XYZ file of C-alpha atoms in Angstrom:
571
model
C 27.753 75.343 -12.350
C 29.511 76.803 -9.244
C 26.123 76.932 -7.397
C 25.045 73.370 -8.547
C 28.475 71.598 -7.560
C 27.949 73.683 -3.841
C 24.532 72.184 -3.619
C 26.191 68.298 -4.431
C 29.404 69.579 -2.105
C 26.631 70.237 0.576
C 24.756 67.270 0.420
C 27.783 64.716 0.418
C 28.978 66.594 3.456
C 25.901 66.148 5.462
C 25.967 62.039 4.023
C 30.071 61.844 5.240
C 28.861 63.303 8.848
C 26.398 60.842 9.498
C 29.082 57.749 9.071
C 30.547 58.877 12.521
C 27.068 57.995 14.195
C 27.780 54.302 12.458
C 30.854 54.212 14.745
C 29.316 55.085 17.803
C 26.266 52.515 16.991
C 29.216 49.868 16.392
C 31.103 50.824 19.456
C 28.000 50.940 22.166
C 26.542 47.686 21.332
C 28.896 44.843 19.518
C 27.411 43.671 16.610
C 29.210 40.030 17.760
C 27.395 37.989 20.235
C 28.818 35.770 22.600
C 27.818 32.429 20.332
C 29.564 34.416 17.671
C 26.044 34.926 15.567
C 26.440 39.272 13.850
C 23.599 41.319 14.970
C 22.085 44.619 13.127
C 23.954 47.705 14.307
C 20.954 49.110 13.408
C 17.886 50.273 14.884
C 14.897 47.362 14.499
C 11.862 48.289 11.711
C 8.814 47.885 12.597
C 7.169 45.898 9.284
C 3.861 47.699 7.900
C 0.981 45.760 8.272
C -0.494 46.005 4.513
C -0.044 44.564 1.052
C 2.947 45.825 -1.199
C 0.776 47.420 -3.688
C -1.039 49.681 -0.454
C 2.982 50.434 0.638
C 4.175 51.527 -2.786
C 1.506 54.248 -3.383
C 1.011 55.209 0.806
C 2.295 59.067 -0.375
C 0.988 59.362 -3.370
C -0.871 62.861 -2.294
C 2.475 64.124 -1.522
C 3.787 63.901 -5.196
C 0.651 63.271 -8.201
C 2.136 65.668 -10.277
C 6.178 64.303 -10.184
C 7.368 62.182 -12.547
C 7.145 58.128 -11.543
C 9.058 57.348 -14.651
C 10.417 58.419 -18.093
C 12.339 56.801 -21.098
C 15.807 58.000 -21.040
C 15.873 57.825 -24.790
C 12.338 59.079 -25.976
C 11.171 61.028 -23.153
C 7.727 59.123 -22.908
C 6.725 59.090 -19.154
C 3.769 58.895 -16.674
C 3.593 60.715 -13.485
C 2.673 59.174 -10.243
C -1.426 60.366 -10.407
C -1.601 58.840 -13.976
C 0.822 55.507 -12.430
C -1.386 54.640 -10.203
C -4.782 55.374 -11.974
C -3.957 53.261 -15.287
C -2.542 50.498 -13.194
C -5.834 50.124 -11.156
C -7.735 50.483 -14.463
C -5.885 47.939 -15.591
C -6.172 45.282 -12.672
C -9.574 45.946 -12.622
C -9.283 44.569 -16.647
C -7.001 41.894 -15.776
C -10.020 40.373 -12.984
C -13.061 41.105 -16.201
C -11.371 40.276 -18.716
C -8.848 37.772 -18.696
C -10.251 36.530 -15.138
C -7.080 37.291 -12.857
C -7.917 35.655 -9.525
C -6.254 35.752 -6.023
C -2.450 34.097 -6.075
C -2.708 33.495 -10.531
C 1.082 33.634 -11.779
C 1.441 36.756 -14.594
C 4.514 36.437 -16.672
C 6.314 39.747 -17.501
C 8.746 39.644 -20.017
C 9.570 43.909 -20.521
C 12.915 45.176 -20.721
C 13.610 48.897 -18.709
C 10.511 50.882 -20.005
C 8.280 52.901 -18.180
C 5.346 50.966 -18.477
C 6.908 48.216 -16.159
C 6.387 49.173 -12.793
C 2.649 50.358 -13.619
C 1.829 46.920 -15.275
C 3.763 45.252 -12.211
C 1.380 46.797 -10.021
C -1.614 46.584 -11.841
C -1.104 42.624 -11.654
C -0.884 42.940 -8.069
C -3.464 44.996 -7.065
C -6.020 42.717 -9.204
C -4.346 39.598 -6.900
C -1.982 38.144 -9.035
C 1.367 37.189 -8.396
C 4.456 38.706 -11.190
C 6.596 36.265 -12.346
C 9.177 38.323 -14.040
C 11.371 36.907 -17.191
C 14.907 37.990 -18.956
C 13.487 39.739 -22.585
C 16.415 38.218 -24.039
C 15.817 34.513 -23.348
C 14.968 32.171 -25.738
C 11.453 30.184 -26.305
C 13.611 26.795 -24.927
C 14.072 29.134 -21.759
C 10.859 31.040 -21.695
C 8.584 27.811 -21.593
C 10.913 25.951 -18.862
C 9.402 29.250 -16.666
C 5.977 29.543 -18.130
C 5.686 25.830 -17.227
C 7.066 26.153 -13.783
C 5.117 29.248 -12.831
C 1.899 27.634 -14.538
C 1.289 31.410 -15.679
C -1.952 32.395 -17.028
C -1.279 35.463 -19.277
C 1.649 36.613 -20.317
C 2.752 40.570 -20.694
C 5.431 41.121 -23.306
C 6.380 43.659 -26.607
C 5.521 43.189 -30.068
C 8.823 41.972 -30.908
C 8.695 39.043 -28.221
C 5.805 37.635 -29.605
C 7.292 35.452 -31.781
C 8.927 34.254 -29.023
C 6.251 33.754 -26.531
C 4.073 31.898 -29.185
C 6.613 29.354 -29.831
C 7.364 29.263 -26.357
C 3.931 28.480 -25.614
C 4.205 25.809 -28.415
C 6.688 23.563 -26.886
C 5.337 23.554 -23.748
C 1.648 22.950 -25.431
C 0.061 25.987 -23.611
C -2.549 28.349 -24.437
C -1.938 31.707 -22.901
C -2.929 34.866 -23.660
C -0.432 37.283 -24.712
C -0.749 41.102 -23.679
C 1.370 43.299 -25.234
C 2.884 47.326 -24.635
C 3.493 48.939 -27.448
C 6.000 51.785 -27.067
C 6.258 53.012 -30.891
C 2.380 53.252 -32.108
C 2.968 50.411 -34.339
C 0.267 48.140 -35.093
C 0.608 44.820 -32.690
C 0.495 41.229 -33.420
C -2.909 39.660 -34.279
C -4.463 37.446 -31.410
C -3.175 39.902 -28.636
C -4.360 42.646 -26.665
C -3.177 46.217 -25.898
C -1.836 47.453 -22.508
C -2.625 50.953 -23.278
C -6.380 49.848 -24.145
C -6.584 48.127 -20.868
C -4.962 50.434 -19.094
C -6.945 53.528 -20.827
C -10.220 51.725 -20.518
C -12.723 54.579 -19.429
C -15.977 52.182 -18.886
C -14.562 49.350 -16.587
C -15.803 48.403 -13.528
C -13.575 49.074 -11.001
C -15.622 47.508 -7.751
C -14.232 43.836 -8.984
C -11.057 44.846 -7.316
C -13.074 44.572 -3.748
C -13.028 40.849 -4.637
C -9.329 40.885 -3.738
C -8.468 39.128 -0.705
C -4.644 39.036 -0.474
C -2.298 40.194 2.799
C 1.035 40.711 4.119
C 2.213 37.156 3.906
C 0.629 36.350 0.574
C 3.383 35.200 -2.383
C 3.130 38.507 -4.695
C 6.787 38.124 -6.798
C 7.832 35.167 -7.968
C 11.729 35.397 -9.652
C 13.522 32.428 -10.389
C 16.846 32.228 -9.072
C 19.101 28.636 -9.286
C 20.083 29.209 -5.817
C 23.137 27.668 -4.441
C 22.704 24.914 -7.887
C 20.700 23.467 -10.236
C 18.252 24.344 -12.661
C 16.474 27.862 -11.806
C 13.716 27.449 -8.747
C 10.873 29.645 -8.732
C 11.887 32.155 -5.198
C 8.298 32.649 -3.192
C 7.999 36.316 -1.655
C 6.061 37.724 0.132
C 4.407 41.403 0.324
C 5.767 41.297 3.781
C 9.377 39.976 2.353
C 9.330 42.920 -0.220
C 7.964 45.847 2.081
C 10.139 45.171 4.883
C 13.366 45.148 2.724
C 12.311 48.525 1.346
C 11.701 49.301 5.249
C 15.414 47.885 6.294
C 16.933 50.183 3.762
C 15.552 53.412 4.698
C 17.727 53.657 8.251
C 19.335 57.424 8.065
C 22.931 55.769 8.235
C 22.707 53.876 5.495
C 19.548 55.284 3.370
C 20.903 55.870 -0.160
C 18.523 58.889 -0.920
C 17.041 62.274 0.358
C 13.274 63.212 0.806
C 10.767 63.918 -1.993
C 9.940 68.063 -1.098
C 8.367 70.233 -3.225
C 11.453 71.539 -4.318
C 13.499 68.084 -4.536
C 12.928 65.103 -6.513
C 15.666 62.391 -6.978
C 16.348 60.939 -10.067
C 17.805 57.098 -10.535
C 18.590 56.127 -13.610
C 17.629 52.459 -14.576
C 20.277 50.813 -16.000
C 19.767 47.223 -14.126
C 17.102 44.620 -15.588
C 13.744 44.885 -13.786
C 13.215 41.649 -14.169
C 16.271 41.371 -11.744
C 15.526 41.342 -7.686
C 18.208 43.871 -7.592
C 16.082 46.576 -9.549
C 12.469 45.169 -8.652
C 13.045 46.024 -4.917
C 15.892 48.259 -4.905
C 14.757 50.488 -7.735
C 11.046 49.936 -8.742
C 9.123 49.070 -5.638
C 11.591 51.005 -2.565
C 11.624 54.362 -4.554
C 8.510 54.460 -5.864
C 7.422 54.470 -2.507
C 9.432 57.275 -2.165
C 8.467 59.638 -4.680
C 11.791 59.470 -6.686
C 12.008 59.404 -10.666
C 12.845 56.790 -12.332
C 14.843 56.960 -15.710
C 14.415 54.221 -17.898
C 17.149 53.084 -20.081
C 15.307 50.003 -22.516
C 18.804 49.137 -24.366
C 22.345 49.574 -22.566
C 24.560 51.714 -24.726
C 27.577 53.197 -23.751
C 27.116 56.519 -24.868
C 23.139 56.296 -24.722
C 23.651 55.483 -20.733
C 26.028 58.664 -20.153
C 24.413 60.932 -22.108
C 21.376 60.145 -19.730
C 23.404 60.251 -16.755
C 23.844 64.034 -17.363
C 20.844 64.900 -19.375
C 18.827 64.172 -16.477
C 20.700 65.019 -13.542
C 20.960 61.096 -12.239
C 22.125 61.370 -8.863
C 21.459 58.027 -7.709
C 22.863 55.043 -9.778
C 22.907 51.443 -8.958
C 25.548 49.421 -10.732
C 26.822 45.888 -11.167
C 30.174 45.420 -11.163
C 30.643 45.444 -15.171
C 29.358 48.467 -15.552
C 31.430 50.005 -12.364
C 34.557 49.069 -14.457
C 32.928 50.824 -17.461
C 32.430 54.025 -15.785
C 36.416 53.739 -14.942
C 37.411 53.538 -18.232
C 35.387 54.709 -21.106
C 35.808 57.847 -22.796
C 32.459 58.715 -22.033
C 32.693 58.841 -18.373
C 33.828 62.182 -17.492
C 33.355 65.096 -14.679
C 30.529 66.624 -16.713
C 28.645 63.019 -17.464
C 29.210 62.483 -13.707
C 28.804 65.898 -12.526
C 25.328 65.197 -10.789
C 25.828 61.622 -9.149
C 26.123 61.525 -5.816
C 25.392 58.299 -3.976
C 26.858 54.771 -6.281
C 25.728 51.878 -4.930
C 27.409 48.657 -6.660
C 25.867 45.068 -5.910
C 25.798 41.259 -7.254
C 29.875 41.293 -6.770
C 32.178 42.922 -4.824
C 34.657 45.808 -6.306
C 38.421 46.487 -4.906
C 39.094 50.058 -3.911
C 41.197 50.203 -7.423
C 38.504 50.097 -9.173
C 36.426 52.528 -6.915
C 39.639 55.267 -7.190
C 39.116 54.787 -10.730
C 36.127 56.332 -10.880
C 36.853 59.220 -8.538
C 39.751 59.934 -11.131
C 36.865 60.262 -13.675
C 34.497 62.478 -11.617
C 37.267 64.155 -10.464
C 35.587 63.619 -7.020
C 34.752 61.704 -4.374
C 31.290 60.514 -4.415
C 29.453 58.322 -1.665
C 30.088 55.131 -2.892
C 28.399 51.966 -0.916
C 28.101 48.052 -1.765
C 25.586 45.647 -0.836
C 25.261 42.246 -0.334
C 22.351 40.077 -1.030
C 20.463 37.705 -2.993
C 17.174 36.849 -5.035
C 16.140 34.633 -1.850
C 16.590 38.108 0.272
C 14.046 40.182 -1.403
C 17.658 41.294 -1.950
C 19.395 43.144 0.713
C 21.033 41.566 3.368
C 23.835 43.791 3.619
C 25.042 47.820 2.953
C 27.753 49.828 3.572
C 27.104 53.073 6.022
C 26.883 56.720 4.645
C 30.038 57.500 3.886
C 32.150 54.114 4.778
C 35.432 54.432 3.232
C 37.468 52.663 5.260
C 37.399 49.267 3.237
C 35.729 49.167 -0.598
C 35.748 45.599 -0.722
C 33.697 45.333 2.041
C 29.756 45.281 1.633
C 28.694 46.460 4.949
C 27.083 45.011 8.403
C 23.341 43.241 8.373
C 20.791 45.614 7.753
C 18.408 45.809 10.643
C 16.156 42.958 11.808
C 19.145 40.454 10.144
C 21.554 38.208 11.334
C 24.340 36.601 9.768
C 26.941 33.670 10.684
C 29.653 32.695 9.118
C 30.049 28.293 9.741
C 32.893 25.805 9.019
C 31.429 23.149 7.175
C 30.103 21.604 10.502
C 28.282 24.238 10.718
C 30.565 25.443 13.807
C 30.246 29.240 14.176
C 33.141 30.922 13.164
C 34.642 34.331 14.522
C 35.607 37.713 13.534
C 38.094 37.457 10.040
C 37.138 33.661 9.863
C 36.350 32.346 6.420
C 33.467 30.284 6.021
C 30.112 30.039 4.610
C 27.298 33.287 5.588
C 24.199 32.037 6.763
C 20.903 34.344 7.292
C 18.001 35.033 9.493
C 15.393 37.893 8.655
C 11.969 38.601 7.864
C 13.288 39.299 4.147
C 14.489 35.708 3.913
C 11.947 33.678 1.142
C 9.331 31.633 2.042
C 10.854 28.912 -0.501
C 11.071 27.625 -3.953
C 7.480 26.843 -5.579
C 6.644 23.221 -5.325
C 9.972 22.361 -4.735
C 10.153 21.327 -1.252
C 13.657 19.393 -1.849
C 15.453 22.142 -2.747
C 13.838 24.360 -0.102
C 14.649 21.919 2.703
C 18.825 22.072 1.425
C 18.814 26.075 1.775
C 17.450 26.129 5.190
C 18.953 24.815 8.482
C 17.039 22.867 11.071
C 16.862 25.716 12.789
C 15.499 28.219 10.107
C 19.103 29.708 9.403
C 19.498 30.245 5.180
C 22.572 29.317 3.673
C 23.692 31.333 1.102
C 26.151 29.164 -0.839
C 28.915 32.105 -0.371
C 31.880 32.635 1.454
C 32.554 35.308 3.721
C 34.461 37.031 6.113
C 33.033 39.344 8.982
C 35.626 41.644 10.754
C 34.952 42.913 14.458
C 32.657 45.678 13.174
C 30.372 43.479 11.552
C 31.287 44.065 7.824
C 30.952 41.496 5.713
C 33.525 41.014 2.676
C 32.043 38.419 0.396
C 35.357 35.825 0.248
C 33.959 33.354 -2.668
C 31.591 30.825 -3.826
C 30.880 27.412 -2.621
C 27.573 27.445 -4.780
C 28.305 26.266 -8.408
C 26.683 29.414 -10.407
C 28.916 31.227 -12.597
C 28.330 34.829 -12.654
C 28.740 36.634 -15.847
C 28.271 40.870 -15.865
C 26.569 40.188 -12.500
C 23.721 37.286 -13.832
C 23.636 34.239 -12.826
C 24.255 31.033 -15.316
C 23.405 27.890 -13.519
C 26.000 24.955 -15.060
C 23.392 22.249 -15.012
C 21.085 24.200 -17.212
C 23.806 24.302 -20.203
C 24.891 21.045 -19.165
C 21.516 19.920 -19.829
C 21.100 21.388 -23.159
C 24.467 19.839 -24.331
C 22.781 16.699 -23.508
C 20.246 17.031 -25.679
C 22.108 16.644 -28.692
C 21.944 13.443 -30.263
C 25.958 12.829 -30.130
C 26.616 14.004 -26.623
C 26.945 11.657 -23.862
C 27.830 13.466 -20.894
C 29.006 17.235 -20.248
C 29.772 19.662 -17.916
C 29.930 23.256 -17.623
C 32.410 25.086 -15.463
C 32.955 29.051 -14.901
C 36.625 30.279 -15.875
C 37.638 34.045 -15.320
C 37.048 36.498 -18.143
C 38.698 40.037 -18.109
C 35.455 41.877 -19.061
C 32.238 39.262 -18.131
C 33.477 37.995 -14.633
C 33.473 34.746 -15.675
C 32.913 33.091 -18.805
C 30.548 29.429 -19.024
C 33.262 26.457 -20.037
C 31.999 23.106 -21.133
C 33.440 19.615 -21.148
C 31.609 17.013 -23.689
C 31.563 13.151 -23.734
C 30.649 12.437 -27.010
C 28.682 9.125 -27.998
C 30.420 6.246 -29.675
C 30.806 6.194 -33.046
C 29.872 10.431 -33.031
C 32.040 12.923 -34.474
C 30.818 16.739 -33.808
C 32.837 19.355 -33.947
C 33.042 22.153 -31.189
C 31.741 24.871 -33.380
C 28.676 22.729 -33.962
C 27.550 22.130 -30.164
C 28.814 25.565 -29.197
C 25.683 26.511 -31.968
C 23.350 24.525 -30.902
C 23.737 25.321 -27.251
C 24.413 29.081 -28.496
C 20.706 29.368 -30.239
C 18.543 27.860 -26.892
C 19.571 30.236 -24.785
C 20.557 33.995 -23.866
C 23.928 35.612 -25.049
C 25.330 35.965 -21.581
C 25.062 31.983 -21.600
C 26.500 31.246 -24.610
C 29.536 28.802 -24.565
C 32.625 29.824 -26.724
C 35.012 27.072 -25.654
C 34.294 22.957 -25.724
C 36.994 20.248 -24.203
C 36.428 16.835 -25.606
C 37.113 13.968 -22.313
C 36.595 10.478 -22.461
C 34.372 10.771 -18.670
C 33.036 13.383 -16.974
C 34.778 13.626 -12.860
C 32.253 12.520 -10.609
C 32.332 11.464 -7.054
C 30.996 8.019 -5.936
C 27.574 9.894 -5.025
C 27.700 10.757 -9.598
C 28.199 14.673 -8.429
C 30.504 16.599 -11.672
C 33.879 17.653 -9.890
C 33.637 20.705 -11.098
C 36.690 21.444 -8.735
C 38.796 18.975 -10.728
C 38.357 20.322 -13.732
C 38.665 23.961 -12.725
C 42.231 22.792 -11.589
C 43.043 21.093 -14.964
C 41.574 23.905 -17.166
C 40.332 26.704 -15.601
């Protein structure tokens, strides 16, 4: 024990010396210029020329034989030879079989297992593009994406099925439906194993020379609701993807240490793939890197820190919910935490309170950093130096190759400790939202700047504290829940008029989803009644608990919701 917390003593000390050389960066060249737009402190990437797939697996002779990933509850893994040789065997499937072709949407719908990132790369190498999808959602919201997307096959678990087929029902599709089996169960009739594709000794592999795909070619395809609205398929790019991975790897403010053949990281998994936040961050920028990658399928308290020290997490990624968590469970103690050494906490900002917290329960102090960014990012826009500590709320300056400005809403540059909205410029920055050029055209400036939706403040060192809001999204343990999306389900029962959804503060989610109902003339429903039939079309973080009954809806003139009315009346 004495020799292990040395080693961890060591290696924090070498990340807290490095934050001086952020000073020095900040002091030789202001990151504020004279039209007030924050530049990089950071040295400028140079963006790899080659397709994500090619980036992800560029070191794979340095590291066959280490672990890519493993189940934190079974123990069921793959290594990084056998990663990349069933993922090409199955892309080569995906083009003979179910006749994948250049730019074809492929809907994922996997929680944390360690099958994902090999079946996310298999799609891409055979020259589709991964559309990825929340397990939990319902077939109402599964077929709103499968329609958008206009997916071709569909990658799920047994137990989804049921889902995806009546999914595929309402929106009158006919998909096929490959499924990964993780128990050795038998699997639905009508669908097709992963491991069979994947295992598939006899198939030929020169198909994959068919694929013509590059740097700028749309490879991920999340949907995000962006500033409003109903959720927009985000376009990125390989070159989106590789060059965030690329921002992040900067020596004052890289978040991990080298893959030697006596040193492996290990990052536990707790944040949904299907998220930006753990598709770049986790999945695609450290398996590049040759660090392990500990699955955790179902959150659990005690299942999540029992992990954390059974194997040796040292790098753990966090959303604010689960920050508080490890400040206050009974779980979270020094020898849970004894091995973590860089905490990196996104999606929200934290107050130094709750960082302290968790130093109390280490008994520590451990690097701690915060990010900013966003599913039209690819995500990062923002990160805290190696060992920052002089303000937790903040999230950090632009990462290299960005820009940020913070506008009045005349789009008037503002100056340092200004509020007003952060705008974006960087090569991670989308390309837009599929077939939507509307919405694409009200997230981007005339001059190519993207606005964010979110207030912020930038002091004279360039880091950015994220102030507020001014998009309409209510964030609950870090997702997002668009209000027009419940607000159109309430409208789709036969005694609501009108309604609208606002976000009111919760002591453990965030924010909780509120709704206001104009009910139909001569109707009578009772709360319980729409909160169940809003409740059962979509996913538990959405769910309503709490209904106001109003005679009209506040709009403006234009027939916007003021939400901002009736967050004064009953938030």
């Amino acid at each position: 024990m004495v020799s292990k917390n040395l080693f961890v003593a060591k290696r924090t000390l070498n990340r807290l010396c490095q934050s001086s050389k952020y000073v020095c960066v900040v002091r030789k060249n202001s990151v504020w210029t004279q039209d007030n737009i924050i530049k990089s402190p950071f040295k400028s990437v140079e963006i790899p020329n080659c397709t994500l797939y090619d980036y992800v697996w560029q070191n794979l002779d340095r590291w066959p034989e280490r672990t890519l990933a493993v189940c934190a509850t079974t123990g069921r893994g793959y290594t990084y030879e056998q990663g990349f040789k069933l993922s090409n065997t199955f892309a080569a499937n995906l083009r003979k079989k179910f006749k994948i072709r250049d730019g074809d949407v492929v809907a994922v719908m996997l929680p944390n297992i360690p099958d994902f990132p090999l079946v996310t790369m298999g799609i891409m190498e055979a020259g589709g593009t991964v559309t990825t999808i929340n397990p939990i959602y319902t077939a109402h919201e599964v077929q709103r994406q499968l329609l958008l997307s206009e997916a071709k096959l569909v990658i799920t678990l047994p137990e989804t099925v049921k889902i995806i087929r009546e999914a595929l029902a309402i929106a009158k599709l006919n998909v096929p439906i490959i499924v990964v089996n993780t128990n050795g169960e038998s699997i639905p009739e009508g669908t097709v194993l992963f491991n069979e594709l994947s295992e598939d000794l006899h198939v030929d592999k020169s198909c994959l020379k068919e694929v013509r795909r590059g740097p700028n070619d749309i490879c991920f395809l999340p949907y995000s609701s962006g500033t409003t609205g109903l959720p927009k398929g985000v376009e990125l790019s390989m070159r989106n993807l590789i060059v965030n991975c690329e921002q992040v790897n900067d020596p004052l403010i890289r978040c991990h240490s080298e893959t030697t053949a006596t040193h492996q990281d290990r990052a536990l998994v707790v944040l949904p793939l299907f998220h930006i936040f753990a598709a770049t961050v986790l999945m695609f920028h450290k398996m590049s890197l040759g660090i392990k990658l500990v699955t955790l399928t179902k959150f659990q308290p005690d299942t999540f820190f029992e992990a954390m020290e059974k194997y040796k997490t040292n790098l753990l990624f966090v959303a604010p919910p689960l920050m508080l968590l490890m400040g206050s469970h009974p779980a979270s103690t020094e020898r849970s935490l004894q091995y973590l050494e860089v905490l990196v906490n996104g999606a929200a900002p934290l107050a130094s309170s709750d960082v302290d917290r968790l130093f109390e329960r280490a008994k520590r102090k451990i690097d701690f950093r915060q990010g900013y960014g966003l599913t039209e990012t690819s995500p990062t826009v923002t990160l805290t130096p190696v060992g920052y500590t002089k303000n937790f709320s903040g999230t950090g300056p632009p990462i290299p190759n960005t820009d940020l400005r913070i506008v009045d809403s005349n789009f008037n540059n503002l100056g340092p400790n200004e509020t007003g909205e952060i705008l974006i410029r960087g090569p991670q920055v989308m390309r837009g939202y599929r077939n939507n050029p509307q919405a694409t055209s009200e997230v981007f400036t005339s001059d190519g700047w993207f606005r964010s939706g979110d207030l912020g403040i930038v002091d004279e060192d360039g880091i950015l504290v994220v102030a507020d809001r001014l998009k309409e999204l209510i964030k609950v343990k870090g997702f997002q829940v668009p209000p027009a999306e419940l607000e159109a389900v309430l409208r789709e029962h036969p005694s609501v008029e009108d309604a609208a959804v606002i976000g009111v503060p919760h002591s453990v989610n965030g924010e909780s989803p509120k709704a206001f109902a104009v009910l139909k003339k001569g109707c009578q429903s009772p709360a319980e009644e729409l909160c169940a039939f809003v409740n059962e079309r979509v996913a538990p973080y959405k769910r309503i608990q709490h209904i106001v009954f109003l005679d009209s809806i506040p709009k403006s003139q234009s027939g916007k919701i003021l939400r901002r009315v009736l967050k004064e009346q009953y938030s």
